[in-house]
XYZ file of C-alpha atoms in Angstrom:
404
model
C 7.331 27.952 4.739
C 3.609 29.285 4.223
C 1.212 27.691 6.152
C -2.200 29.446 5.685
C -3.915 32.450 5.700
C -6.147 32.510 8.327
C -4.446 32.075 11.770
C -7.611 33.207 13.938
C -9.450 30.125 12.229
C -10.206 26.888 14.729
C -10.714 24.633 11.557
C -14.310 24.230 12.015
C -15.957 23.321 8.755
C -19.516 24.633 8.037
C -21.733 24.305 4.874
C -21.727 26.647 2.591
C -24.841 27.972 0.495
C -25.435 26.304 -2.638
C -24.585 29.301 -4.961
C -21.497 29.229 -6.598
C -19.287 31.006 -4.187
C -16.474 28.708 -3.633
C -15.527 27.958 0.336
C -12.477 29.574 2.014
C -10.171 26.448 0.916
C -10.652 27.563 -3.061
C -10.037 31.638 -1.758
C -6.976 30.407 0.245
C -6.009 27.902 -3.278
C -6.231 30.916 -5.863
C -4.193 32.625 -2.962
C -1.486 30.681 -3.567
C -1.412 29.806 -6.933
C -0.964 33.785 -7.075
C 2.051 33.666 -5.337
C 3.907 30.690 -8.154
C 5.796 29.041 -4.806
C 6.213 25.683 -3.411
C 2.629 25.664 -1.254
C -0.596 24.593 -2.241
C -3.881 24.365 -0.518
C -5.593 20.693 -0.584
C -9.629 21.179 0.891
C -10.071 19.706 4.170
C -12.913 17.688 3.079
C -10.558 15.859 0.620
C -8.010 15.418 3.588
C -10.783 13.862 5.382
C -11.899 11.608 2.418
C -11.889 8.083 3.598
C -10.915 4.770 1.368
C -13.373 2.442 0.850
C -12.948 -0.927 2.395
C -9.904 -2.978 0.676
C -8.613 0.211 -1.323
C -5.966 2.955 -1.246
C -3.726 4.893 -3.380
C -0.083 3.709 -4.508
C 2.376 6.394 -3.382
C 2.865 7.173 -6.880
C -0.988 7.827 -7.450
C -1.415 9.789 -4.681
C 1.317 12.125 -5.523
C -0.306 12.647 -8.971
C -3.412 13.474 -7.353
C -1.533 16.296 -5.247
C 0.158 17.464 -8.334
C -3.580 17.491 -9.605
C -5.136 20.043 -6.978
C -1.543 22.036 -6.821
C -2.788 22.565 -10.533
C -5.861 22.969 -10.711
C -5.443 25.678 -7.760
C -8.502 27.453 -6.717
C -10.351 26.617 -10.138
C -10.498 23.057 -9.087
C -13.893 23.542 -7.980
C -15.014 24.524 -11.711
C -16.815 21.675 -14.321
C -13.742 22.939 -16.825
C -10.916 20.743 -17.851
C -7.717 21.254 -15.867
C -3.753 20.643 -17.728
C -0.489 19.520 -16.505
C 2.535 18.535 -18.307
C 3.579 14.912 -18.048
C 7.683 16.221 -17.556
C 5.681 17.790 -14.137
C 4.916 14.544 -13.699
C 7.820 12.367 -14.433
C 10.157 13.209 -12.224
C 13.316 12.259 -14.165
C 11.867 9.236 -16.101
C 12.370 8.732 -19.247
C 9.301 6.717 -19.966
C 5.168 7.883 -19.463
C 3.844 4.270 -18.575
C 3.780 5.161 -15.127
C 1.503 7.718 -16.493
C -1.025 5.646 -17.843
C -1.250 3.203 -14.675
C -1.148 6.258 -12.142
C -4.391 7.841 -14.412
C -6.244 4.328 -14.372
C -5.341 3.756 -10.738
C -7.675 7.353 -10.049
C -10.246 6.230 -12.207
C -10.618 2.610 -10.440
C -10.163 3.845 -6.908
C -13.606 4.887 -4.753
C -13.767 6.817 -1.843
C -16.554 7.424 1.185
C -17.567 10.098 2.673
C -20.422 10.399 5.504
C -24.290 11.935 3.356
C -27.959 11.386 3.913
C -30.191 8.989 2.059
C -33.176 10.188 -0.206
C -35.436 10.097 3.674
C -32.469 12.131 5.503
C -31.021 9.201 6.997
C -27.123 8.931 7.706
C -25.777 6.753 4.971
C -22.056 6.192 3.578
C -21.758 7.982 -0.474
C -19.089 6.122 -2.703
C -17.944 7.968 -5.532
C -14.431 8.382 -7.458
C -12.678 11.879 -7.530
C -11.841 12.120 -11.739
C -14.592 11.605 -13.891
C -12.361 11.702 -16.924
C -8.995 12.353 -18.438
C -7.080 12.737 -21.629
C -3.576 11.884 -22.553
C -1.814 12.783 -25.622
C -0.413 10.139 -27.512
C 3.345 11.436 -28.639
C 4.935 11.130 -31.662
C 8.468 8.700 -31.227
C 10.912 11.148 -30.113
C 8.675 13.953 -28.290
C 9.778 14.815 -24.835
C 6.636 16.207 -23.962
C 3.074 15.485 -23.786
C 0.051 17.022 -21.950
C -2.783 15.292 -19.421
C -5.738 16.446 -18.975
C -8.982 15.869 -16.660
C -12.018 16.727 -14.950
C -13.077 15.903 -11.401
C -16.210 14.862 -10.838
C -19.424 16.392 -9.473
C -19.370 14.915 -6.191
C -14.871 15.862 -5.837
C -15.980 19.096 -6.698
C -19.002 19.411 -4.777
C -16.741 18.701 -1.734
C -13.771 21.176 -2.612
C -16.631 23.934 -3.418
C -17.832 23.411 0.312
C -14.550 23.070 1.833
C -13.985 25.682 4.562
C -11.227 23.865 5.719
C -7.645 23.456 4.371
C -4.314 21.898 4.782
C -1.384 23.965 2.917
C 1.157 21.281 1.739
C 4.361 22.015 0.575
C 5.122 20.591 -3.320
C 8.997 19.351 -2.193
C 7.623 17.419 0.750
C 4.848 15.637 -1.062
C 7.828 14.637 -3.497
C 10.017 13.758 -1.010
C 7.708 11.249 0.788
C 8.738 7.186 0.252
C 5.056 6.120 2.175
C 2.193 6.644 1.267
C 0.995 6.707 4.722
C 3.333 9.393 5.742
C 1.923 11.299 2.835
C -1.271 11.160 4.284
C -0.127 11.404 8.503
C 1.170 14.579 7.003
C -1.863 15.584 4.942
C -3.810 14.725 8.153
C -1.401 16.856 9.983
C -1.077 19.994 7.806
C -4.882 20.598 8.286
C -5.341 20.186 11.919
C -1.681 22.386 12.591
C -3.255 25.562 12.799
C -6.476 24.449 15.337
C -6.643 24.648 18.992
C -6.529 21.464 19.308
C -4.052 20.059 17.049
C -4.852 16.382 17.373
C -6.326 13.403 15.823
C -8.000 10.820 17.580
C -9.635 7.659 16.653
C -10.182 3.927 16.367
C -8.582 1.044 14.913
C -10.923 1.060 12.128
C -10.835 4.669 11.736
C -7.151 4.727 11.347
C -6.989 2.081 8.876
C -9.531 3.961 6.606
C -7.771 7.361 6.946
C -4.735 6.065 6.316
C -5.597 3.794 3.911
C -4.443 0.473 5.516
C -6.190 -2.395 4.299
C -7.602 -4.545 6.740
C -5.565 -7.904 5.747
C -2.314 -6.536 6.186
C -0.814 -5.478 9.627
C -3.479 -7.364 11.466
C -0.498 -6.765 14.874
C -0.418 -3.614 15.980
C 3.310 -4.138 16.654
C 3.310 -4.500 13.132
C 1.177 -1.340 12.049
C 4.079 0.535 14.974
C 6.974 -0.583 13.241
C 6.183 -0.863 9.898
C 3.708 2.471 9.391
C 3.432 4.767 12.526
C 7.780 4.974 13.183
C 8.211 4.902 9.386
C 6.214 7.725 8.830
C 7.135 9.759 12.182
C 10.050 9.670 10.321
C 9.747 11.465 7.421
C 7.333 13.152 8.545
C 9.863 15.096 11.110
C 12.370 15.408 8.559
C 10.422 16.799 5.729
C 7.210 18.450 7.550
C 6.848 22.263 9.171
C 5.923 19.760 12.038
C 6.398 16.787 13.502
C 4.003 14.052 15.284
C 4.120 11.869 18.186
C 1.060 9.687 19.054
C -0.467 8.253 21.909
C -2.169 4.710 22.292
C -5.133 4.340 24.273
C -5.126 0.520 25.566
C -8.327 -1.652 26.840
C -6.187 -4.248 28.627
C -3.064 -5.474 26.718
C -5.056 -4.140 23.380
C -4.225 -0.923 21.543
C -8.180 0.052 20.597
C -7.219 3.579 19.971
C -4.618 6.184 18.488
C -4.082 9.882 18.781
C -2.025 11.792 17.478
C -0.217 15.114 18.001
C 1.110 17.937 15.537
C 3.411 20.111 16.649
C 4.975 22.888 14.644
C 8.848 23.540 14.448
C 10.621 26.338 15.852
C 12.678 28.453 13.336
C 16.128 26.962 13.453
C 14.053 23.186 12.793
C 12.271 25.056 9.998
C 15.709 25.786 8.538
C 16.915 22.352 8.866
C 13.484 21.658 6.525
C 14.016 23.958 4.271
C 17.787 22.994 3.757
C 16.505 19.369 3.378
C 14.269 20.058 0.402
C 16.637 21.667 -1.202
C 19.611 18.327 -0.825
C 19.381 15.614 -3.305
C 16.940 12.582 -2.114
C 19.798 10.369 -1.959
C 21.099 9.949 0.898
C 18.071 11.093 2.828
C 17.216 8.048 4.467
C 20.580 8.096 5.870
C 20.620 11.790 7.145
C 17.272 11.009 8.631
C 18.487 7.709 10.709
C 21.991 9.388 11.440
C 23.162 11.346 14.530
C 20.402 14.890 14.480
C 22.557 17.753 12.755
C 23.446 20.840 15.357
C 21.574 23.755 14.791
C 24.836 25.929 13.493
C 24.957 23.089 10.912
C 21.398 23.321 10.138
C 21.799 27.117 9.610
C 25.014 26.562 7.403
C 23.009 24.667 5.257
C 20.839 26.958 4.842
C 23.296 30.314 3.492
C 22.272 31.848 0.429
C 23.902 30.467 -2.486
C 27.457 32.104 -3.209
C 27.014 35.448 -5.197
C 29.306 35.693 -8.907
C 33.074 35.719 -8.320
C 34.260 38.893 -6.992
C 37.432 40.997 -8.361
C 40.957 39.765 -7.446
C 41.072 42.737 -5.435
C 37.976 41.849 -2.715
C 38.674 37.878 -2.930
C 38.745 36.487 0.671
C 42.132 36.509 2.176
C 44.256 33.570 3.227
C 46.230 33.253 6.123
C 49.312 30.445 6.721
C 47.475 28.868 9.968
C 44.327 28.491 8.439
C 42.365 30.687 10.933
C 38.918 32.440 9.254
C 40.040 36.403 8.798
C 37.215 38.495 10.819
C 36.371 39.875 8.092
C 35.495 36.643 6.342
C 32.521 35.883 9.208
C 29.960 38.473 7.332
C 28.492 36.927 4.443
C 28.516 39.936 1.462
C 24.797 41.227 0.893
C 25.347 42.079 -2.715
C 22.040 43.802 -2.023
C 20.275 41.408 -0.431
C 16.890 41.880 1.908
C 18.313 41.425 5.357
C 15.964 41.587 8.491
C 15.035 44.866 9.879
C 16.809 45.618 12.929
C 14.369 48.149 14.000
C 10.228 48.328 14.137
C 7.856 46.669 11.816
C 5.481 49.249 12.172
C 6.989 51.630 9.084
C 8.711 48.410 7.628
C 8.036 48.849 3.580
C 9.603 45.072 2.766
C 7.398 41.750 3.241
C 8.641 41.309 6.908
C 5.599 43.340 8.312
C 2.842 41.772 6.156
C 3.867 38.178 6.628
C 3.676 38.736 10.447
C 0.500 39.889 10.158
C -0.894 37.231 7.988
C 1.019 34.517 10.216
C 1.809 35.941 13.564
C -1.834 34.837 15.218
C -2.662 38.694 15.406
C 0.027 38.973 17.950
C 2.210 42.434 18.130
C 4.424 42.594 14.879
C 7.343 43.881 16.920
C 6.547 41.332 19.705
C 7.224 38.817 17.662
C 10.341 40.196 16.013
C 12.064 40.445 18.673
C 12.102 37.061 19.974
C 12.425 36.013 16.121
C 15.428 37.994 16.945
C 16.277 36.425 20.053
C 15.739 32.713 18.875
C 18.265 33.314 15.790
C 20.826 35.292 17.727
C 24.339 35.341 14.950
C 22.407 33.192 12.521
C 20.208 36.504 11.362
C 23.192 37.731 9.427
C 23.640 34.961 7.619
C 20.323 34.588 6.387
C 18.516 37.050 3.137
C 16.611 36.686 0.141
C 13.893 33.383 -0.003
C 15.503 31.541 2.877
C 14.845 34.834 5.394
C 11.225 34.712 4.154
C 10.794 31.022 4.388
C 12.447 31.398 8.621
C 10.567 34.391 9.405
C 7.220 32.804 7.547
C 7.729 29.413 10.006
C 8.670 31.130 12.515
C 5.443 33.613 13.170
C 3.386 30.621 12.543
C 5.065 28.632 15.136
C 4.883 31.575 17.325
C 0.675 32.125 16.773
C 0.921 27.999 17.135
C 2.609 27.974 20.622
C 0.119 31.083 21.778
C -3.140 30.678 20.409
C -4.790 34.340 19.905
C -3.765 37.400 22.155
């Protein structure tokens, strides 16, 4: 799973000048876009976007929004008007009234961020994030229909000067039934790659980030059982991390929370990656059962079964059952295996994702305990699902280390 671009980065933001060079989180955007893959880049400052008192996002808004910036990619900074189909949208439904309510629910909602008054005082700035939007009104019987929008000056003025991003994967933002584990894990996927992967902060502060209104969960027992475990949850099943939190008490009174992101080894990344790919039913009950073995994990994860073979190479049977030795090496049918050598003359994407991901650590260095970690399971792994391991696995490597 790609995570970023920029592995020697501590995630400190800074202002950028006020030309129209777009900050590092539109460069690392267009990046991706490039690539046509699962990841997209949200700006930090977006992540960091707080709700204004008594609002939030539905879980279905908030996943058009992400569907927005996937799209709009690193143009989203622009004053153009961005596209998406509504079947992008959809998800399987038949009908686009969930559309129109999603679209209106943008346009109502206001968010806050921290700006100084006309005398350079601090003061709060409200403002909504799409200034308009268009959708096409289909003929009975059409299957497909277009949506289109602008963001406004101030959403763009804050993606322009992001510096910072969070790279979210498309499957997981799907995949999420909160909407406050969509944004723990929005939260989480920019702070990952820091030094200090944490976030800390009041009871207030947590409720606007999160987008908790204040009437609701008044017990933090409550806002435990019914947000933080709910979204710990999902958020270990379908993140490239997972998060445990910490509560800072004055007496018997929870008056703080901080939380932890920690990225997942490569045999937990696998277990992730197999999990996107399984139908969401069921999910719930994968995620509460008994936690799969890692050879099950990595079983999931074999590439899909090549064409059928000649009668002559099928796999042989034998009267007890018993797996024929020769049945134990999956056929490569020319498939990119991992080098067993160095990565210094390596000519295949191995080499260049370890040194966009590995932390600037030794590209053999960290082969070899990629090597070590995966033992048997390298052979059974090629093609997308090698790239997606070795990709989590040199960023969990650079995560555990820190620079050389």
């Amino acid at each position: 799973m790609v995570q970023g671009f920029d592995p020697d980065s501590d995630g400190s933001a800074a202002l950028v000048s006020e030309d129209d060079e777009p900050g590092r989180a539109m460069r690392v955007a267009h990046a991706l876009r490039a690539r046509e893959g699962d990841e997209f880049a949200k700006p930090g400052n977006l992540v960091e976007v707080r709700f204004v008192k008594g609002q939030s996002l539905s879980l279905t808004a908030a996943r058009l929004l992400a569907l927005m910036i996937l799209t709009a990619g690193g143009d989203a900074w622009q004053p153009i008007a961005h596209k998406m189909r509504k079947a992008d949208i959809r998800r399987g439904h038949k009908g686009n009234e969930r559309i129109t309510d999603m679209l209106e629910e943008l346009h109502r909602t206001l968010f806050a961020v921290d700006d100084l008054s006309w005398r350079g005082r601090k003061a709060t700035k409200r403002f909504s994030l799409i200034q308009s939007s268009r959708e096409e009104l289909e003929e009975e019987g059409a299957e497909s229909g277009w949506i289109e929008w602008e963001f406004t000056p101030d959403a763009r003025r804050l993606i322009r000067e992001s510096e910072t991003y969070a790279v979210l994967n498309r499957q997981a933002v799907l995949g999420f039934r909160s909407v406050y584990a969509l944004r723990l894990y929005e939260m989480g996927a920019l702070r990952i790659h820091r030094r200090q992967s944490t976030w800390r902060g009041d009871m207030t502060a947590l409720r606007a980030a999160l987008g908790i209104a204040p009437e609701i969960y008044s017990d933090f027992a409550q806002l435990r059982r019914k947000v933080l475990e709910r979204a710990k949850a999902e958020i270990d099943q379908l993140a490239h991390f997972t998060v445990e939190w910490r509560e800072i008490r004055r007496g018997r009174a929870v008056i703080e929370v901080e939380f932890q992101f920690v990225a997942k080894d490569a045999p937990d990344q696998l277990a992730t990656v197999a999990e996107h790919e399984r139908h969401t039913v069921g999910r719930r009950a994968r995620r509460e059962d008994a936690v799969e073995s890692l050879v099950e994990a990595a079983e999931v994860a074999l590439p899909s079964a090549p064409s059928p073979a000649p009668a002559r190479t099928a796999r042989p049977t034998t009267s007890s059952g018993s797996k024929p030795a020769a049945a134990a090496k999956p056929a490569t049918n020319g498939a990119v295996h991992f080098p067993t050598g160095s990565l210094m003359y390596e000519r295949g994407p191995f080499a260049d994702i370890a040194r966009q991901h590995g932390g600037g650590w030794d590209k053999d260095l960290i082969a070899n305990a990629y090597r070590e970690q995966m033992g048997d399971r390298l052979r059974a792994l090629n093609g997308t699902k090698l790239v997606k391991s070795w990709t989590g696995f040199c960023q969990a490597y650079a995560a555990r280390r820190g620079r050389p």
